[in-house]
Short mmCIF file of C-alpha atoms in Angstrom, two decimals:
data_model
loop_
_atom_site.label_atom_id
_atom_site.label_comp_id
_atom_site.label_asym_id
_atom_site.label_seq_id
_atom_site.Cartn_x
_atom_site.Cartn_y
_atom_site.Cartn_z
CA UNK J 355 -9.07 11.81 23.90
CA UNK J 356 -12.81 11.04 23.90
CA UNK J 357 -14.08 7.62 22.93
CA UNK J 358 -16.48 7.37 19.97
CA UNK J 359 -19.19 6.27 22.50
CA UNK J 360 -19.03 9.80 24.01
CA UNK J 361 -19.50 11.53 20.63
CA UNK J 362 -22.41 9.71 19.02
CA UNK J 363 -25.68 8.00 20.00
CA UNK J 364 -25.67 5.34 17.28
CA UNK J 365 -22.99 3.38 15.49
CA UNK J 366 -23.68 1.40 12.32
CA UNK J 367 -21.21 -1.42 11.93
CA UNK J 368 -20.85 -2.77 8.42
CA UNK J 369 -19.38 -6.10 7.28
CA UNK J 370 -18.48 -5.60 3.66
CA UNK J 371 -18.45 -8.26 0.88
CA UNK J 372 -18.18 -8.10 -2.92
CA UNK J 373 -21.95 -8.66 -3.48
CA UNK J 374 -23.58 -7.70 -0.25
CA UNK J 375 -23.10 -5.57 2.83
CA UNK J 376 -24.48 -6.48 6.26
CA UNK J 377 -25.10 -3.68 8.74
CA UNK J 378 -25.96 -3.68 12.49
CA UNK J 379 -27.19 -0.53 14.21
CA UNK J 380 -25.82 -0.48 17.71
CA UNK J 381 -26.90 1.88 20.55
CA UNK J 382 -23.73 3.70 21.79
CA UNK J 383 -25.05 3.89 25.38
CA UNK J 384 -26.22 0.36 25.98
CA UNK J 385 -24.47 -1.62 23.26
CA UNK J 386 -27.76 -3.13 22.20
CA UNK J 387 -28.55 -3.99 18.59
CA UNK J 388 -31.34 -1.79 17.32
CA UNK J 389 -31.64 -3.15 13.77
CA UNK J 390 -29.92 -5.34 11.21
CA UNK J 391 -29.98 -5.42 7.44
CA UNK J 392 -28.33 -7.11 4.52
CA UNK J 393 -28.33 -5.10 1.20
CA UNK J 394 -26.75 -5.51 -2.25
CA UNK J 395 -23.43 -3.79 -2.83
CA UNK J 396 -24.76 -1.16 -5.24
CA UNK J 397 -26.14 2.43 -4.98
CA UNK J 398 -29.68 1.22 -4.16
CA UNK J 399 -28.26 -0.88 -1.28
CA UNK J 400 -26.23 2.05 -0.07
CA UNK J 401 -29.28 4.27 -0.01
CA UNK J 402 -31.19 1.52 1.84
CA UNK J 403 -28.52 1.50 4.60
CA UNK J 404 -28.67 5.31 4.95
CA UNK J 405 -32.51 5.10 5.25
CA UNK J 406 -32.11 2.45 7.94
CA UNK J 407 -29.72 4.63 9.91
CA UNK J 408 -32.10 7.71 9.62
CA UNK J 409 -34.78 5.76 11.39
CA UNK J 410 -32.71 6.17 14.57
CA UNK J 411 -32.38 9.67 15.95
CA UNK J 412 -29.24 11.23 17.29
CA UNK J 413 -25.70 11.66 16.07
CA UNK J 414 -24.35 8.59 14.30
CA UNK J 415 -21.16 7.09 12.87
CA UNK J 416 -20.38 4.27 10.52
CA UNK J 417 -17.77 1.61 11.40
CA UNK J 418 -16.34 -0.24 8.43
CA UNK J 419 -13.54 -2.57 7.55
CA UNK J 420 -12.17 -2.55 4.00
CA UNK J 421 -13.07 1.04 2.93
CA UNK J 422 -10.46 0.68 0.25
CA UNK J 423 -11.69 -2.66 -0.96
CA UNK J 424 -15.17 -4.19 -0.79
CA UNK J 425 -16.43 -1.19 1.09
CA UNK J 426 -15.07 1.44 -1.31
CA UNK J 427 -18.36 2.14 -2.97
CA UNK J 428 -20.28 2.48 0.31
CA UNK J 429 -17.50 4.69 1.74
CA UNK J 430 -17.74 7.05 -1.24
CA UNK J 431 -21.56 7.13 -0.93
CA UNK J 432 -21.34 8.01 2.74
CA UNK J 433 -18.67 10.69 2.19
CA UNK J 434 -20.87 12.32 -0.36
CA UNK J 435 -23.67 12.37 2.20
CA UNK J 436 -21.31 13.91 4.83
CA UNK J 437 -21.60 10.92 7.08
CA UNK J 438 -19.00 10.25 9.78
CA UNK J 439 -17.10 7.05 8.76
CA UNK J 440 -14.62 5.26 10.96
CA UNK J 441 -12.07 2.89 9.28
CA UNK J 442 -11.25 -0.31 11.11
CA UNK J 443 -8.10 -2.21 10.48
CA UNK J 444 -9.69 -5.47 11.64
CA UNK J 445 -12.39 -5.94 14.27
CA UNK J 446 -11.39 -8.18 17.17
CA UNK J 447 -12.80 -11.62 16.80
CA UNK J 448 -12.88 -14.50 19.30
CA UNK J 449 -11.40 -17.89 18.44
CA UNK J 450 -13.19 -19.41 15.54
CA UNK J 451 -13.76 -22.59 17.56
CA UNK J 452 -16.26 -20.69 19.73
CA UNK J 453 -18.62 -20.88 16.69
CA UNK J 454 -19.45 -17.17 16.65
CA UNK J 455 -19.01 -16.29 12.97
CA UNK J 456 -21.54 -14.70 10.67
CA UNK J 457 -22.00 -11.50 8.72
CA UNK J 458 -24.47 -9.98 11.32
CA UNK J 459 -22.14 -10.91 14.21
CA UNK J 460 -19.14 -9.41 12.45
CA UNK J 461 -21.09 -6.17 11.78
CA UNK J 462 -22.00 -5.98 15.50
CA UNK J 463 -18.35 -6.52 16.39
CA UNK J 464 -17.25 -3.74 14.05
CA UNK J 465 -19.66 -1.30 15.78
CA UNK J 466 -18.64 -2.30 19.30
CA UNK J 467 -14.96 -2.25 18.34
CA UNK J 468 -15.33 1.33 17.10
CA UNK J 469 -17.20 2.37 20.25
CA UNK J 470 -14.23 1.43 22.44
CA UNK J 471 -11.65 3.30 20.37
CA UNK J 472 -10.10 6.63 21.22
CA UNK J 473 -8.01 6.93 18.06
CA UNK J 474 -10.38 6.92 15.15
CA UNK J 475 -9.05 6.34 11.60
CA UNK J 476 -10.53 8.16 8.64
CA UNK J 477 -10.99 6.42 5.30
CA UNK J 478 -8.76 7.36 2.41
CA UNK J 479 -10.36 9.79 0.07
CA UNK J 480 -9.74 11.92 -2.99
CA UNK J 481 -9.72 11.30 -6.80
CA UNK J 482 -5.96 11.88 -7.10
CA UNK J 483 -5.20 9.33 -4.34
CA UNK J 484 -7.52 6.74 -6.04
CA UNK J 485 -5.92 7.38 -9.43
CA UNK J 486 -2.45 6.89 -7.98
CA UNK J 487 -3.49 3.79 -6.22
CA UNK J 488 -4.80 2.16 -9.36
CA UNK J 489 -1.68 3.17 -11.31
CA UNK J 490 0.65 1.91 -8.61
CA UNK J 491 -1.14 -1.46 -8.35
CA UNK J 492 -1.14 -1.89 -12.16
CA UNK J 493 2.51 -0.97 -12.44
CA UNK J 494 3.47 -3.29 -9.61
CA UNK J 495 1.71 -6.15 -11.29
CA UNK J 496 3.40 -5.39 -14.59
CA UNK J 497 6.87 -5.23 -12.99
CA UNK J 498 6.35 -8.46 -11.13
CA UNK J 499 5.09 -10.29 -14.25
CA UNK J 500 8.02 -8.94 -16.33
CA UNK J 501 10.51 -10.07 -13.64
CA UNK J 502 8.90 -13.57 -13.66
CA UNK J 503 9.07 -13.74 -17.45
CA UNK J 504 12.75 -12.75 -17.45
CA UNK J 505 13.51 -15.61 -14.93
CA UNK J 506 11.61 -18.00 -17.24
CA UNK J 507 13.63 -16.86 -20.25
CA UNK J 508 16.92 -17.30 -18.44
CA UNK J 509 15.93 -20.80 -17.25
CA UNK J 510 14.83 -21.90 -20.68
CA UNK J 511 18.03 -20.62 -22.33
CA UNK J 512 19.97 -22.83 -19.99
CA UNK J 513 17.93 -26.00 -20.83
CA UNK J 514 17.62 -25.26 -24.59
CA UNK J 515 19.45 -27.33 -27.23
CA UNK J 516 22.95 -26.17 -28.02
CA UNK J 517 22.02 -24.66 -31.39
CA UNK J 518 19.73 -22.31 -29.49
CA UNK J 519 21.73 -21.80 -26.29
CA UNK J 520 24.79 -20.98 -28.28
CA UNK J 521 23.21 -17.78 -29.58
CA UNK J 522 22.92 -16.48 -25.97
CA UNK J 523 26.26 -17.54 -24.55
CA UNK J 524 28.23 -14.63 -23.06
CA UNK J 525 25.37 -12.14 -23.26
CA UNK J 526 23.86 -9.96 -20.56
CA UNK J 527 20.23 -10.36 -19.60
CA UNK J 528 19.12 -7.36 -21.69
CA UNK J 529 21.05 -8.60 -24.69
CA UNK J 530 19.48 -12.04 -24.28
CA UNK J 531 16.02 -10.45 -24.40
CA UNK J 532 16.92 -8.57 -27.65
CA UNK J 533 18.36 -11.77 -29.11
CA UNK J 534 15.16 -13.76 -28.27
CA UNK J 535 12.92 -11.00 -29.62
CA UNK J 536 14.77 -11.09 -33.03
CA UNK J 537 14.35 -14.88 -33.47
CA UNK J 538 12.13 -16.03 -36.27
CA UNK J 539 10.94 -19.45 -35.24
CA UNK J 540 8.80 -20.03 -38.37
CA UNK J 541 11.84 -19.82 -40.60
CA UNK J 542 13.33 -22.97 -39.21
CA UNK J 543 12.05 -26.56 -39.62
CA UNK J 544 13.27 -29.94 -38.58
CA UNK J 545 14.08 -30.62 -34.92
CA UNK J 546 10.85 -30.00 -32.97
CA UNK J 547 12.82 -29.26 -29.77
CA UNK J 548 14.80 -26.51 -31.46
CA UNK J 549 11.77 -25.08 -33.16
CA UNK J 550 9.78 -25.10 -29.83
CA UNK J 551 12.66 -23.49 -27.92
CA UNK J 552 12.89 -20.70 -30.49
CA UNK J 553 9.15 -20.11 -30.41
CA UNK J 554 8.91 -19.98 -26.62
CA UNK J 555 11.91 -17.75 -26.15
CA UNK J 556 10.63 -15.37 -28.82
CA UNK J 557 7.18 -15.26 -27.07
CA UNK J 558 8.75 -14.59 -23.75
CA UNK J 559 10.86 -11.77 -25.00
CA UNK J 560 7.75 -10.11 -26.57
CA UNK J 561 5.93 -10.52 -23.30
CA UNK J 562 8.80 -8.91 -21.35
CA UNK J 563 8.94 -5.95 -23.72
CA UNK J 564 5.18 -5.48 -23.60
CA UNK J 565 5.07 -5.57 -19.75
CA UNK J 566 8.08 -3.22 -19.51
CA UNK J 567 6.33 -0.80 -21.80
CA UNK J 568 3.15 -1.04 -19.78
CA UNK J 569 5.02 -0.40 -16.55
CA UNK J 570 6.72 2.65 -18.08
CA UNK J 571 3.40 4.07 -19.26
CA UNK J 572 2.06 3.78 -15.70
CA UNK J 573 5.08 5.42 -14.37
CA UNK J 574 4.74 8.36 -16.72
CA UNK J 575 1.11 8.75 -15.66
CA UNK J 576 2.08 8.54 -12.02
CA UNK J 577 4.66 11.26 -12.54
CA UNK J 578 2.03 13.50 -14.18
CA UNK J 579 -0.44 13.06 -11.34
CA UNK J 580 2.18 13.71 -8.59
CA UNK J 581 3.43 16.87 -10.38
CA UNK J 582 -0.11 18.18 -10.65
CA UNK J 583 -0.99 17.32 -7.04
CA UNK J 584 2.10 17.63 -4.82
CA UNK J 585 5.12 18.55 -6.90
CA UNK J 586 6.88 19.75 -3.67
CA UNK J 587 7.52 16.18 -2.67
CA UNK J 588 9.78 15.61 -5.70
CA UNK J 589 12.06 18.34 -4.31
CA UNK J 590 13.06 16.13 -1.38
CA UNK J 591 16.29 14.11 -1.77
CA UNK J 592 15.58 10.49 -2.70
CA UNK J 593 11.89 11.05 -3.48
CA UNK J 594 10.95 10.15 -7.03
CA UNK J 595 7.46 9.73 -8.59
CA UNK J 596 6.98 6.15 -7.42
CA UNK J 597 8.02 6.89 -3.83
CA UNK J 598 5.89 10.10 -3.80
CA UNK J 599 2.89 8.16 -5.07
CA UNK J 600 3.24 5.47 -2.39
CA UNK J 601 3.47 8.22 0.24
CA UNK J 602 0.44 10.13 -1.03
CA UNK J 603 -1.72 7.03 -1.28
CA UNK J 604 -1.01 6.09 2.30
CA UNK J 605 -1.40 9.68 3.67
CA UNK J 606 -4.50 10.46 1.54
CA UNK J 607 -5.43 13.84 2.91
CA UNK J 608 -4.66 16.37 5.68
CA UNK J 609 -5.75 15.31 9.14
CA UNK J 610 -5.99 11.54 8.42
CA UNK J 611 -2.95 10.95 10.58
CA UNK J 612 -3.13 12.92 13.84
CA UNK J 613 0.60 13.56 14.06
CA UNK J 614 4.00 12.46 12.70
CA UNK J 615 4.16 9.56 15.26
CA UNK J 616 0.89 8.14 13.85
CA UNK J 617 2.28 8.55 10.33
CA UNK J 618 5.44 6.69 11.31
CA UNK J 619 3.35 3.92 12.94
CA UNK J 620 1.36 3.71 9.69
CA UNK J 621 4.61 3.31 7.75
CA UNK J 622 5.94 0.65 10.13
CA UNK J 623 8.75 3.03 11.01
CA UNK J 624 7.89 3.70 14.62
CA UNK J 625 10.49 2.41 17.11
CA UNK J 626 9.43 -0.75 19.00
CA UNK J 627 11.00 -1.14 22.49
CA UNK J 628 13.18 -4.28 22.65
CA UNK J 629 15.19 -3.60 25.85
CA UNK J 630 16.22 -6.29 28.33
CA UNK J 631 18.21 -5.87 31.50
CA UNK J 632 20.89 -3.24 31.08
CA UNK J 633 20.47 -3.23 27.30
CA UNK J 634 18.28 -0.43 26.00
CA UNK J 635 17.43 -0.76 22.29
CA UNK J 636 14.68 -0.58 19.77
CA UNK J 637 13.86 -2.89 16.92
CA UNK J 638 12.31 -2.46 13.44
CA UNK J 639 8.53 -2.36 13.21
CA UNK J 640 7.13 -5.19 11.03
CA UNK J 641 3.57 -3.88 10.84
CA UNK J 642 1.95 -0.98 9.00
CA UNK J 643 1.59 -0.19 5.36
CA UNK J 644 4.38 -2.22 3.70
CA UNK J 645 4.38 -0.17 0.46
CA UNK J 646 4.85 3.03 2.51
CA UNK J 647 7.61 1.34 4.51
CA UNK J 648 9.31 0.26 1.23
CA UNK J 649 9.11 3.85 -0.01
CA UNK J 650 10.85 5.07 3.11
CA UNK J 651 13.43 2.43 2.82
CA UNK J 652 14.11 3.51 -0.81
CA UNK J 653 14.67 7.09 0.43
CA UNK J 654 17.07 5.91 3.09
CA UNK J 655 19.19 3.85 0.68
CA UNK J 656 19.32 6.77 -1.72
CA UNK J 657 20.35 9.25 0.85
CA UNK J 658 23.00 6.89 2.27
CA UNK J 659 24.54 6.75 -1.14
CA UNK J 660 24.21 10.34 -2.37
CA UNK J 661 23.44 12.71 0.52
CA UNK J 662 26.48 13.83 2.47
CA UNK J 663 24.65 14.92 5.68
CA UNK J 664 23.01 11.54 5.87
CA UNK J 665 26.33 9.69 5.38
CA UNK J 666 27.85 11.86 8.05
CA UNK J 667 25.07 11.00 10.44
CA UNK J 668 25.37 7.27 9.72
CA UNK J 669 29.12 7.37 10.41
CA UNK J 670 28.57 9.17 13.69
CA UNK J 671 25.94 6.69 14.79
CA UNK J 672 28.00 3.76 13.72
CA UNK J 673 30.88 5.09 15.84
CA UNK J 674 28.43 5.10 18.81
CA UNK J 675 27.87 1.39 18.37
CA UNK J 676 24.67 1.38 16.36
CA UNK J 677 24.24 -1.34 13.77
CA UNK J 678 23.39 -0.56 10.13
CA UNK J 679 19.87 -1.82 10.72
CA UNK J 680 19.41 0.45 13.70
CA UNK J 681 20.76 3.42 11.77
CA UNK J 682 18.29 2.79 8.96
CA UNK J 683 15.47 2.53 11.50
CA UNK J 684 16.39 5.93 12.92
CA UNK J 685 16.59 7.42 9.40
CA UNK J 686 13.21 6.04 8.44
CA UNK J 687 11.67 7.61 11.46
CA UNK J 688 13.29 10.97 10.65
CA UNK J 689 12.16 10.78 7.01
CA UNK J 690 8.67 9.85 8.09
CA UNK J 691 8.57 13.01 10.22
CA UNK J 692 9.98 15.13 7.35
CA UNK J 693 7.38 13.78 4.87
CA UNK J 694 4.53 14.24 7.27
CA UNK J 695 5.35 17.89 7.97
CA UNK J 696 5.68 18.50 4.23
CA UNK J 697 2.32 16.82 3.47
CA UNK J 698 0.41 18.62 6.23
CA UNK J 699 1.84 22.01 5.20
CA UNK J 700 1.59 22.27 1.43
CA UNK J 701 3.33 25.18 -0.33
CA UNK J 702 1.35 28.31 -0.80
CA UNK J 703 0.07 29.01 -4.36
CA UNK J 704 2.00 31.69 -6.15
#
């Protein structure tokens, strides 16, 4: 596979920040810096960077880190202008103690790092993917906040005065939330500790219910987007709307991952050699997109419980001496291949 240096004459490395972007125009043949600029992170600044790039003739590419974060606006602007954008996971940096750290230097490193690469990553694109990403992020935050509030409620019930704690004794967590939500703190006077406990528990229960409702609304919206974009994913065993959304946001669009092995590496499901001496084995991959890896793990657990062919496979591999962790790794790699082939070959419209 050709390196980027063999395909373009100029590479513009961009170091993205929330308020400003710093760019360095690097000659692909010599590695020399032709120009530098720092612009505001707004449409006028994006246009200024494109004008700077157009001052240098020849084919060009943009190398950026954070196309889904601080560089999202610039990435969309460049995509609309049909510019070639290369997404960097993280440009290589020397030890900080060497003293070489600034926005222009990081922009140069981004360009030179891209020039040396043979495997070029494309930024994530598409309105459906962006909508799913926002919904997933908001839902995850709501679920985590609700879980934290439930833990707080359980802890406060334990430390509450007996007149309050007695109301919850013997109840399940869901029943305790219902009991706390029905409390009327204002109707009781006297002991300040009891009154405060009733008030705080009531507020916590209301917060939990509000966050659970918010998470449910996000899940309904996610299901609607998935069904309108790729309903075929929901036909796969173990793939629900949340799993499908996580897969789609990581995959983004056809061609972003060059093959199923690259998709598995993105998911952290590619086997990592861990052999020594006469022992030949592989271990789990701890890198990659952790939300995509979590989605694959959910599919594996579901199929091990409900899918007979998967359970038969696990029994056979277990008889061969494989551990449960190794079996799950193999299943995640298989599921990554299955999902990739389904994503790259959408069903034909009726």
